[in-house]
Amino acid sequence: MADKHSPLAQFEIKTLVPLDFGGIDASFTNSALMMVATVVVVSAFLILGMRRNALVPGRWQSIAELSYVFIANLVKDTVGSEGRNYFPFIFTVFMFVLFGNLLGMVPYSFTFTSHIVVTFTMAAVIFVGVTLIALAKHKMHFFSFFMPPGVPILMAPLLIPIEIISYLSRPISLSVRLFANMLAGHTLLKVFAGFIISLGVFGVAPWLFVVALTGLEIVIAFLQAFVFTILTCLYLNDALHLH
Amino acid sequence: MPQLDFTTYVPQIIWLVISFTAMFLVMWKVCVPRIGGALEARQKKIEQNLERAAELKAEAEAAIEAYEKALADARATAHEEIVKVQADLKAKQDAEESKLSQTLQARIKEGEATIDKALQGALASLDTMASDVAAAACERLTGEAPDAKALEKAVAGAAKARQA
C-alpha cells in the first residue's frame, strides 16, 4: 500500500508471528504487541506502585492512587453510587486507552487506538453492554427512553426516529472520535517531521512545530482517553437511570 | 489507508479481546481491590486519629477543669487558714498583753509600797539622827554632853516648828 515515507506508513499492520486457528487469522502483529505492552505496563505500574502499600504514599504510589481516585470520582459524579459495580471495567477502559495512546507517542512504536476496528470494537462492546444493562434493569420500560417526557404526542413520529438514530450513532461517534484524533495527530506529526530534512536550514521551523505538536499530542492522548471514559460513564448513567 | 485493510481486522479484534480481557481481570482482581483497600485503610486511619485527638482534647479539658477546681479549693482553704491563724494570734497577743499589764501593775504597786515604807523608815530615823547631830554639835561647842531629855525636847520642838 503506502510506501515507507508516506505519513500513513506508521499505521500499517505488520505481522510479527503468523498464527492460524482453524482458518481464523490470529496473527500476532505490531498492534497486538502494543496491546500486550499496554497491559503489561499498566499492570506493572499499578502493582509495583502499590507494592509498599504505605500509609503515607510515595510519588509512584500517589500517581497510582491518583488514577484510581480520578476515575472513581468520575464514575461517582456521572453515574452515582450504582456505578461502583462497573468501576473496574471503566477503570480498565480508561487505563487501556490512555496507555495505548501514550505508548503510541513513543517513536517507532505503534498506536493501536488509531485503528477504527479497535476503537469501534470497544465502542460496540460498550454500546451492547450498556443496552443490555438497561434492558435488564428496566425491561420494556427501556423503550420510553426514546420518547422524552413532557413532549407533545404529536411530536412523537418525528422525535422517536431522531432519538433512535442518535442512540444508534453512539458507538460510531465514540469510536470515530478517538480513532480520528489519533490518526490526524500522528499523520500531522509525520508530515511536518518530513519537512525538517527537506527544508535544510529552514527545517528548524517545522522542527519547532513538531516539538510543540508532540506536547499537544500528549495532552490529546490524555484528553481522548478521558472523553472516551466519560462518555462510557454517561451512557451507563442513561442505562441505569434512563432520563 | 491501512485502517481500511479488512484482512487485518480479525487479528486485531482477537488480540484486543485477549489483551483487554486480561487487563480487566488484573484490574478487577488485583489492582482495584489493592488500591481501594489502601485508600480505605488510610481513610479509616485518619478517622481513628481524629477520634483519638478529640478524646485527648476532652481529657485535657477535663484535666484543666479539675486543676482549676483544685486551685480554687486550695485558695479557699489557705484563706480560711490565714484568717484562723490571724485570729488565734490576735487572741494570744491580747491575753499576753493583759497578763503583762497586770503583772506590771502589781509590780508598780509593790514598788510604791516599798518606797512608802522606806520613806516612813527614813522619816522615823530622822529624829534620832537630828538629836545625835545636835548632841555632837553641842558637845563640840560647849565641851560637855547635853542633857538627853532636854535635847530630845528641843529636837521635837524644832521638828514641829519645821513642819508647821
Tab-separated table of C-alpha atoms in Angstrom:
chain	number	residue	atom	x	y	z
A	1	MET	CA	0.000	0.000	0.000
A	2	ALA	CA	1.774	3.108	1.267
A	3	ASP	CA	5.480	3.414	0.681
A	4	LYS	CA	7.974	3.769	3.524
A	5	HIS	CA	7.872	7.567	3.708
A	6	SER	CA	4.137	8.037	3.463
A	7	PRO	CA	2.585	9.660	6.529
A	8	LEU	CA	0.268	6.683	6.696
A	9	ALA	CA	3.049	4.094	6.742
A	10	GLN	CA	3.160	4.325	10.538
A	11	PHE	CA	-0.338	2.845	10.735
A	12	GLU	CA	0.495	-0.266	8.771
A	13	ILE	CA	-0.251	-3.573	10.473
A	14	LYS	CA	2.797	-5.804	10.331
A	15	THR	CA	2.516	-9.457	11.175
A	16	LEU	CA	5.205	-10.449	13.660
A	17	VAL	CA	4.163	-14.047	14.377
A	18	PRO	CA	1.690	-15.617	11.954
A	19	LEU	CA	-0.896	-17.646	13.851
A	20	ASP	CA	-3.835	-19.523	12.465
A	21	PHE	CA	-6.627	-21.147	14.495
A	22	GLY	CA	-8.864	-23.308	12.335
A	23	GLY	CA	-8.732	-20.972	9.370
A	24	ILE	CA	-9.063	-17.838	11.536
A	25	ASP	CA	-6.140	-15.449	11.219
A	26	ALA	CA	-4.970	-14.669	14.772
A	27	SER	CA	-1.510	-13.437	13.846
A	28	PHE	CA	0.471	-11.591	16.460
A	29	THR	CA	1.006	-8.168	14.875
A	30	ASN	CA	2.662	-4.908	15.880
A	31	SER	CA	-0.802	-3.795	17.046
A	32	ALA	CA	-1.130	-6.879	19.245
A	33	LEU	CA	2.362	-6.263	20.586
A	34	MET	CA	1.421	-2.754	21.691
A	35	MET	CA	-1.806	-4.018	23.282
A	36	VAL	CA	0.123	-6.605	25.274
A	37	ALA	CA	2.714	-3.953	26.135
A	38	THR	CA	-0.083	-1.687	27.384
A	39	VAL	CA	-1.463	-4.447	29.597
A	40	VAL	CA	1.991	-5.203	30.992
A	41	VAL	CA	2.918	-1.544	31.550
A	42	VAL	CA	-0.370	-0.639	33.234
A	43	SER	CA	-0.363	-3.748	35.434
A	44	ALA	CA	3.276	-3.257	36.396
A	45	PHE	CA	2.714	0.447	37.002
A	46	LEU	CA	-0.173	-0.168	39.370
A	47	ILE	CA	1.074	-3.341	41.081
A	48	LEU	CA	4.634	-2.149	41.603
A	49	GLY	CA	3.381	1.291	42.575
A	50	MET	CA	1.294	-0.261	45.329
A	51	ARG	CA	3.845	-2.876	46.438
A	52	ARG	CA	4.817	-0.950	49.561
A	53	ASN	CA	1.200	-0.050	50.301
A	54	ALA	CA	2.404	2.748	52.547
A	55	LEU	CA	0.062	4.731	54.742
A	56	VAL	CA	1.803	7.865	53.541
A	57	PRO	CA	2.306	7.202	49.821
A	58	GLY	CA	5.450	7.977	47.885
A	59	ARG	CA	5.415	9.607	44.446
A	60	TRP	CA	4.756	6.440	42.484
A	61	GLN	CA	2.049	5.186	44.806
A	62	SER	CA	0.457	8.653	44.734
A	63	ILE	CA	0.177	8.526	40.943
A	64	ALA	CA	-1.331	5.025	41.051
A	65	GLU	CA	-3.828	6.137	43.684
A	66	LEU	CA	-4.499	9.355	41.798
A	67	SER	CA	-5.517	7.472	38.650
A	68	TYR	CA	-7.864	5.338	40.757
A	69	VAL	CA	-9.377	8.311	42.586
A	70	PHE	CA	-9.698	10.274	39.338
A	71	ILE	CA	-11.829	7.580	37.693
A	72	ALA	CA	-13.662	6.760	40.924
A	73	ASN	CA	-14.762	10.394	41.214
A	74	LEU	CA	-15.687	10.484	37.547
A	75	VAL	CA	-17.902	7.415	37.962
A	76	LYS	CA	-19.404	8.762	41.178
A	77	ASP	CA	-20.177	12.155	39.635
A	78	THR	CA	-21.667	10.909	36.376
A	79	VAL	CA	-23.254	7.575	37.313
A	80	GLY	CA	-23.742	7.856	41.064
A	81	SER	CA	-23.319	5.211	43.708
A	82	GLU	CA	-24.736	2.495	41.412
A	83	GLY	CA	-21.690	2.938	39.213
A	84	ARG	CA	-19.472	1.263	41.818
A	85	ASN	CA	-20.127	-2.172	40.331
A	86	TYR	CA	-18.926	-1.038	36.919
A	87	PHE	CA	-15.861	0.779	38.222
A	88	PRO	CA	-13.302	-1.975	37.402
A	89	PHE	CA	-14.480	-2.052	33.797
A	90	ILE	CA	-14.465	1.723	33.374
A	91	PHE	CA	-11.082	1.962	35.056
A	92	THR	CA	-9.760	-0.661	32.634
A	93	VAL	CA	-11.174	1.242	29.673
A	94	PHE	CA	-9.507	4.438	30.786
A	95	MET	CA	-6.111	2.931	31.530
A	96	PHE	CA	-6.150	0.824	28.341
A	97	VAL	CA	-6.949	3.755	26.070
A	98	LEU	CA	-4.707	6.199	27.932
A	99	PHE	CA	-1.640	3.975	27.883
A	100	GLY	CA	-2.427	2.837	24.340
A	101	ASN	CA	-2.351	6.496	23.304
A	102	LEU	CA	0.712	7.361	25.369
A	103	LEU	CA	2.774	4.348	24.329
A	104	GLY	CA	1.860	5.239	20.752
A	105	MET	CA	3.716	8.509	21.283
A	106	VAL	CA	6.987	6.631	21.726
A	107	PRO	CA	8.954	6.965	18.459
A	108	TYR	CA	8.852	3.876	16.205
A	109	SER	CA	6.068	2.339	18.258
A	110	PHE	CA	2.507	1.826	17.074
A	111	THR	CA	-0.778	3.399	18.176
A	112	PHE	CA	-3.449	0.706	18.237
A	113	THR	CA	-6.149	3.312	19.042
A	114	SER	CA	-5.518	4.841	15.595
A	115	HIS	CA	-7.341	1.884	14.035
A	116	ILE	CA	-11.081	2.219	13.656
A	117	VAL	CA	-11.573	-1.521	14.068
A	118	VAL	CA	-10.065	-1.385	17.573
A	119	THR	CA	-11.958	1.672	18.744
A	120	PHE	CA	-15.176	0.504	17.130
A	121	THR	CA	-14.923	-2.938	18.738
A	122	MET	CA	-14.538	-1.296	22.143
A	123	ALA	CA	-17.359	1.160	21.463
A	124	ALA	CA	-19.602	-1.638	20.196
A	125	VAL	CA	-18.951	-3.775	23.267
A	126	ILE	CA	-19.717	-0.785	25.496
A	127	PHE	CA	-22.847	0.044	23.485
A	128	VAL	CA	-24.190	-3.507	23.546
A	129	GLY	CA	-23.282	-3.962	27.186
A	130	VAL	CA	-24.929	-0.701	28.229
A	131	THR	CA	-28.072	-1.540	26.252
A	132	LEU	CA	-28.254	-5.000	27.848
A	133	ILE	CA	-27.854	-3.440	31.312
A	134	ALA	CA	-30.680	-1.019	30.527
A	135	LEU	CA	-32.933	-3.826	29.256
A	136	ALA	CA	-32.190	-5.999	32.274
A	137	LYS	CA	-32.904	-3.171	34.664
A	138	HIS	CA	-35.930	-1.529	33.056
A	139	LYS	CA	-37.338	-4.356	30.875
A	140	MET	CA	-39.726	-2.925	28.265
A	141	HIS	CA	-39.793	0.405	30.039
A	142	PHE	CA	-36.365	0.982	28.483
A	143	PHE	CA	-38.012	1.974	25.213
A	144	SER	CA	-39.556	5.026	26.861
A	145	PHE	CA	-36.005	6.363	26.626
A	146	PHE	CA	-36.732	7.258	23.001
A	147	MET	CA	-39.698	9.412	23.984
A	148	PRO	CA	-38.522	12.137	26.356
A	149	PRO	CA	-41.128	13.069	28.973
A	150	GLY	CA	-43.129	16.258	28.522
A	151	VAL	CA	-43.087	16.120	24.729
A	152	PRO	CA	-46.470	16.525	22.972
A	153	ILE	CA	-47.684	13.253	21.439
A	154	LEU	CA	-47.867	14.951	18.044
A	155	MET	CA	-44.094	15.267	18.062
A	156	ALA	CA	-43.631	11.541	18.591
A	157	PRO	CA	-43.433	10.475	14.934
A	158	LEU	CA	-40.629	12.962	14.408
A	159	LEU	CA	-38.856	12.667	17.713
A	160	ILE	CA	-38.721	8.912	18.163
A	161	PRO	CA	-36.775	8.220	14.935
A	162	ILE	CA	-34.364	11.036	15.806
A	163	GLU	CA	-33.813	9.629	19.290
A	164	ILE	CA	-33.290	6.124	17.913
A	165	ILE	CA	-30.791	7.339	15.332
A	166	SER	CA	-28.946	9.381	17.933
A	167	TYR	CA	-28.849	6.339	20.228
A	168	LEU	CA	-27.575	4.037	17.488
A	169	SER	CA	-24.935	6.523	16.387
A	170	ARG	CA	-23.359	6.498	19.828
A	171	PRO	CA	-20.853	3.702	19.154
A	172	ILE	CA	-19.915	5.356	15.852
A	173	SER	CA	-19.268	8.791	17.364
A	174	LEU	CA	-17.492	7.228	20.328
A	175	SER	CA	-15.139	5.172	18.170
A	176	VAL	CA	-14.586	7.690	15.361
A	177	ARG	CA	-13.721	10.472	17.800
A	178	LEU	CA	-10.843	8.526	19.323
A	179	PHE	CA	-9.650	6.954	16.083
A	180	ALA	CA	-9.749	10.226	14.107
A	181	ASN	CA	-7.913	12.165	16.792
A	182	MET	CA	-5.123	9.631	16.914
A	183	LEU	CA	-4.949	9.285	13.131
A	184	ALA	CA	-4.905	13.033	12.499
A	185	GLY	CA	-2.385	13.820	15.203
A	186	HIS	CA	0.105	11.149	14.202
A	187	THR	CA	-0.280	11.941	10.495
A	188	LEU	CA	0.318	15.632	11.115
A	189	LEU	CA	3.417	14.844	13.176
A	190	LYS	CA	4.758	12.664	10.415
A	191	VAL	CA	4.022	15.217	7.673
A	192	PHE	CA	5.799	18.026	9.488
A	193	ALA	CA	8.634	15.762	10.544
A	194	GLY	CA	9.148	15.022	6.841
A	195	PHE	CA	9.685	18.748	6.146
A	196	ILE	CA	12.524	19.076	8.643
A	197	ILE	CA	15.176	17.400	6.494
A	198	SER	CA	13.887	18.513	3.116
A	199	LEU	CA	13.901	22.210	4.089
A	200	GLY	CA	17.531	22.133	5.146
A	201	VAL	CA	18.414	25.086	7.431
A	202	PHE	CA	14.807	26.283	7.422
A	203	GLY	CA	13.823	22.901	8.752
A	204	VAL	CA	14.153	24.395	12.224
A	205	ALA	CA	10.656	25.887	11.797
A	206	PRO	CA	8.823	22.578	11.238
A	207	TRP	CA	11.122	21.043	13.872
A	208	LEU	CA	9.900	23.556	16.483
A	209	PHE	CA	6.359	22.941	15.320
A	210	VAL	CA	6.792	19.194	15.742
A	211	VAL	CA	8.149	19.708	19.272
A	212	ALA	CA	5.093	21.783	20.184
A	213	LEU	CA	2.778	19.345	18.440
A	214	THR	CA	4.270	16.432	20.378
A	215	GLY	CA	3.305	18.192	23.614
A	216	LEU	CA	-0.171	18.806	22.248
A	217	GLU	CA	-0.467	15.167	21.185
A	218	ILE	CA	0.364	14.000	24.706
A	219	VAL	CA	-2.414	16.253	26.018
A	220	ILE	CA	-4.763	14.848	23.358
A	221	ALA	CA	-3.756	11.305	24.312
A	222	PHE	CA	-4.948	12.022	27.833
A	223	LEU	CA	-7.955	14.064	26.779
A	224	GLN	CA	-9.296	11.467	24.355
A	225	ALA	CA	-8.918	8.693	26.919
A	226	PHE	CA	-10.830	10.911	29.344
A	227	VAL	CA	-13.551	11.723	26.786
A	228	PHE	CA	-13.917	8.054	25.867
A	229	THR	CA	-14.280	7.179	29.532
A	230	ILE	CA	-16.674	9.956	30.472
A	231	LEU	CA	-18.933	9.108	27.519
A	232	THR	CA	-18.931	5.481	28.627
A	233	CYS	CA	-19.992	6.707	32.057
A	234	LEU	CA	-22.749	8.893	30.589
A	235	TYR	CA	-24.099	6.008	28.509
A	236	LEU	CA	-24.032	3.822	31.592
A	237	ASN	CA	-25.854	6.512	33.533
A	238	ASP	CA	-28.555	6.657	30.830
A	239	ALA	CA	-28.860	2.889	31.006
A	240	LEU	CA	-29.257	2.875	34.777
A	241	HIS	CA	-31.456	5.943	35.166
A	242	LEU	CA	-32.947	6.358	31.658
A	243	HIS	CA	-33.698	10.087	31.584
B	1	MET	CA	-5.026	3.666	4.182
B	2	PRO	CA	-4.036	0.761	6.448
B	3	GLN	CA	-7.139	1.312	8.607
B	4	LEU	CA	-9.299	0.110	5.720
B	5	ASP	CA	-7.386	-3.121	5.108
B	6	PHE	CA	-10.048	-5.602	6.205
B	7	THR	CA	-7.657	-8.544	6.331
B	8	THR	CA	-6.072	-7.039	9.443
B	9	TYR	CA	-9.395	-6.706	11.298
B	10	VAL	CA	-9.742	-10.212	12.620
B	11	PRO	CA	-6.303	-10.498	14.254
B	12	GLN	CA	-6.684	-7.004	15.719
B	13	ILE	CA	-10.066	-7.834	17.228
B	14	ILE	CA	-8.802	-11.161	18.571
B	15	TRP	CA	-5.804	-9.587	20.280
B	16	LEU	CA	-7.879	-6.663	21.509
B	17	VAL	CA	-10.273	-9.085	23.186
B	18	ILE	CA	-7.406	-11.137	24.646
B	19	SER	CA	-5.428	-8.186	25.986
B	20	PHE	CA	-8.409	-6.184	27.190
B	21	THR	CA	-9.862	-9.204	28.990
B	22	ALA	CA	-6.508	-9.951	30.587
B	23	MET	CA	-6.154	-6.371	31.701
B	24	PHE	CA	-9.724	-6.265	33.000
B	25	LEU	CA	-9.078	-9.378	35.097
B	26	VAL	CA	-5.865	-7.929	36.508
B	27	MET	CA	-7.572	-4.635	37.317
B	28	TRP	CA	-10.689	-6.282	38.730
B	29	LYS	CA	-8.998	-8.911	40.858
B	30	VAL	CA	-5.701	-7.291	41.817
B	31	CYS	CA	-5.273	-3.569	41.239
B	32	VAL	CA	-8.678	-2.144	42.115
B	33	PRO	CA	-9.032	-4.065	45.426
B	34	ARG	CA	-5.445	-3.259	46.350
B	35	ILE	CA	-5.660	0.476	45.679
B	36	GLY	CA	-9.198	0.712	47.046
B	37	GLY	CA	-8.093	-1.137	50.187
B	38	ALA	CA	-5.140	1.186	50.653
B	39	LEU	CA	-7.336	4.269	50.289
B	40	GLU	CA	-9.947	2.860	52.660
B	41	ALA	CA	-7.304	1.928	55.233
B	42	ARG	CA	-5.895	5.436	55.062
B	43	GLN	CA	-9.340	6.988	55.457
B	44	LYS	CA	-10.016	4.731	58.430
B	45	LYS	CA	-6.677	5.590	59.996
B	46	ILE	CA	-7.324	9.313	59.571
B	47	GLU	CA	-10.765	8.987	61.134
B	48	GLN	CA	-9.348	6.966	64.014
B	49	ASN	CA	-6.661	9.563	64.598
B	50	LEU	CA	-9.230	12.349	64.537
B	51	GLU	CA	-11.359	10.467	67.045
B	52	ARG	CA	-8.347	9.873	69.240
B	53	ALA	CA	-7.453	13.562	69.011
B	54	ALA	CA	-10.976	14.539	70.057
B	55	GLU	CA	-10.790	12.120	73.003
B	56	LEU	CA	-7.458	13.506	74.103
B	57	LYS	CA	-8.791	17.025	73.808
B	58	ALA	CA	-11.751	16.173	76.019
B	59	GLU	CA	-9.395	14.553	78.517
B	60	ALA	CA	-7.171	17.596	78.532
B	61	GLU	CA	-10.147	19.856	79.089
B	62	ALA	CA	-11.332	17.692	81.984
B	63	ALA	CA	-7.847	17.807	83.467
B	64	ILE	CA	-7.759	21.594	83.170
B	65	GLU	CA	-11.136	21.843	84.858
B	66	ALA	CA	-10.018	19.569	87.695
B	67	TYR	CA	-6.842	21.556	88.080
B	68	GLU	CA	-8.713	24.827	88.233
B	69	LYS	CA	-11.107	23.423	90.799
B	70	ALA	CA	-8.232	22.137	92.917
B	71	LEU	CA	-6.559	25.518	92.667
B	72	ALA	CA	-9.715	27.345	93.764
B	73	ASP	CA	-10.184	24.879	96.637
B	74	ALA	CA	-6.615	25.344	97.734
B	75	ARG	CA	-7.016	29.111	97.632
B	76	ALA	CA	-10.169	28.971	99.733
B	77	THR	CA	-8.555	26.619	102.276
B	78	ALA	CA	-5.465	28.793	102.510
B	79	HIS	CA	-7.563	31.894	103.030
B	80	GLU	CA	-9.523	30.215	105.811
B	81	GLU	CA	-6.314	29.028	107.427
B	82	ILE	CA	-4.811	32.510	107.300
B	83	VAL	CA	-7.907	34.081	108.876
B	84	LYS	CA	-7.921	31.436	111.590
B	85	VAL	CA	-4.228	31.822	112.351
B	86	GLN	CA	-4.596	35.601	112.435
B	87	ALA	CA	-7.499	35.347	114.905
B	88	ASP	CA	-5.532	32.896	117.071
B	89	LEU	CA	-2.518	35.143	117.106
B	90	LYS	CA	-4.632	38.153	117.977
B	91	ALA	CA	-6.311	36.320	120.852
B	92	LYS	CA	-2.970	35.091	122.160
B	93	GLN	CA	-1.463	38.541	121.874
B	94	ASP	CA	-4.381	40.128	123.689
B	95	ALA	CA	-4.158	37.572	126.505
B	96	GLU	CA	-0.424	38.073	126.847
B	97	GLU	CA	-0.806	41.830	126.821
B	98	SER	CA	-3.411	41.874	129.544
B	99	LYS	CA	-1.366	39.423	131.637
B	100	LEU	CA	1.736	41.547	131.218
B	101	SER	CA	-0.089	44.732	132.156
B	102	GLN	CA	-1.495	43.042	135.263
B	103	THR	CA	1.994	41.901	136.289
B	104	LEU	CA	3.368	45.354	135.668
B	105	GLN	CA	0.542	46.922	137.645
B	106	ALA	CA	1.261	44.580	140.547
B	107	ARG	CA	4.955	45.375	140.435
B	108	ILE	CA	4.288	49.107	140.317
B	109	LYS	CA	2.101	48.784	143.392
B	110	GLU	CA	4.737	46.716	145.137
B	111	GLY	CA	7.408	49.285	144.301
B	112	GLU	CA	5.235	52.122	145.527
B	113	ALA	CA	4.667	50.255	148.815
B	114	THR	CA	8.441	49.671	149.201
B	115	ILE	CA	9.170	53.321	148.523
B	116	ASP	CA	6.499	54.365	151.007
B	117	LYS	CA	7.903	52.034	153.685
B	118	ALA	CA	11.426	53.301	153.073
B	119	LEU	CA	10.151	56.872	153.327
B	120	GLN	CA	8.438	56.124	156.650
B	121	GLY	CA	11.597	54.432	157.932
B	122	ALA	CA	13.712	57.389	156.868
B	123	LEU	CA	11.347	59.850	158.450
B	124	ALA	CA	11.329	57.829	161.682
B	125	SER	CA	15.130	57.716	161.884
B	126	LEU	CA	15.370	61.445	161.140
B	127	ASP	CA	14.609	62.441	164.800
B	128	THR	CA	17.274	60.129	166.186
B	129	MET	CA	19.754	61.386	163.637
B	130	ALA	CA	18.885	65.031	164.396
B	131	SER	CA	19.301	64.557	168.181
B	132	ASP	CA	22.573	62.702	167.537
B	133	VAL	CA	23.799	65.514	165.311
B	134	ALA	CA	22.606	68.136	167.874
B	135	ALA	CA	24.269	66.246	170.739
B	136	ALA	CA	27.507	66.052	168.806
B	137	ALA	CA	27.321	69.736	167.887
B	138	CYS	CA	26.599	70.723	171.488
B	139	GLU	CA	29.478	68.656	172.742
B	140	ARG	CA	31.864	70.348	170.349
B	141	LEU	CA	30.548	73.807	171.161
B	142	THR	CA	30.206	73.506	174.879
B	143	GLY	CA	32.587	70.775	175.692
B	144	GLU	CA	30.039	68.778	177.583
B	145	ALA	CA	27.237	66.452	176.605
B	146	PRO	CA	23.815	67.991	176.758
B	147	ASP	CA	21.048	66.550	178.847
B	148	ALA	CA	19.370	63.820	176.824
B	149	LYS	CA	15.910	64.794	177.911
B	150	ALA	CA	16.290	68.474	177.084
B	151	LEU	CA	17.852	67.615	173.714
B	152	GLU	CA	15.029	65.364	172.806
B	153	LYS	CA	12.573	68.060	173.696
B	154	ALA	CA	14.443	70.672	171.697
B	155	VAL	CA	14.654	68.435	168.611
B	156	ALA	CA	10.997	67.581	168.768
B	157	GLY	CA	10.255	71.288	169.139
B	158	ALA	CA	12.410	72.106	166.102
B	159	ALA	CA	10.814	69.386	164.032
B	160	LYS	CA	7.420	70.621	164.991
B	161	ALA	CA	8.423	74.181	164.077
B	162	ARG	CA	9.732	72.978	160.723
B	163	GLN	CA	6.688	71.028	159.967
B	164	ALA	CA	4.443	73.927	160.790
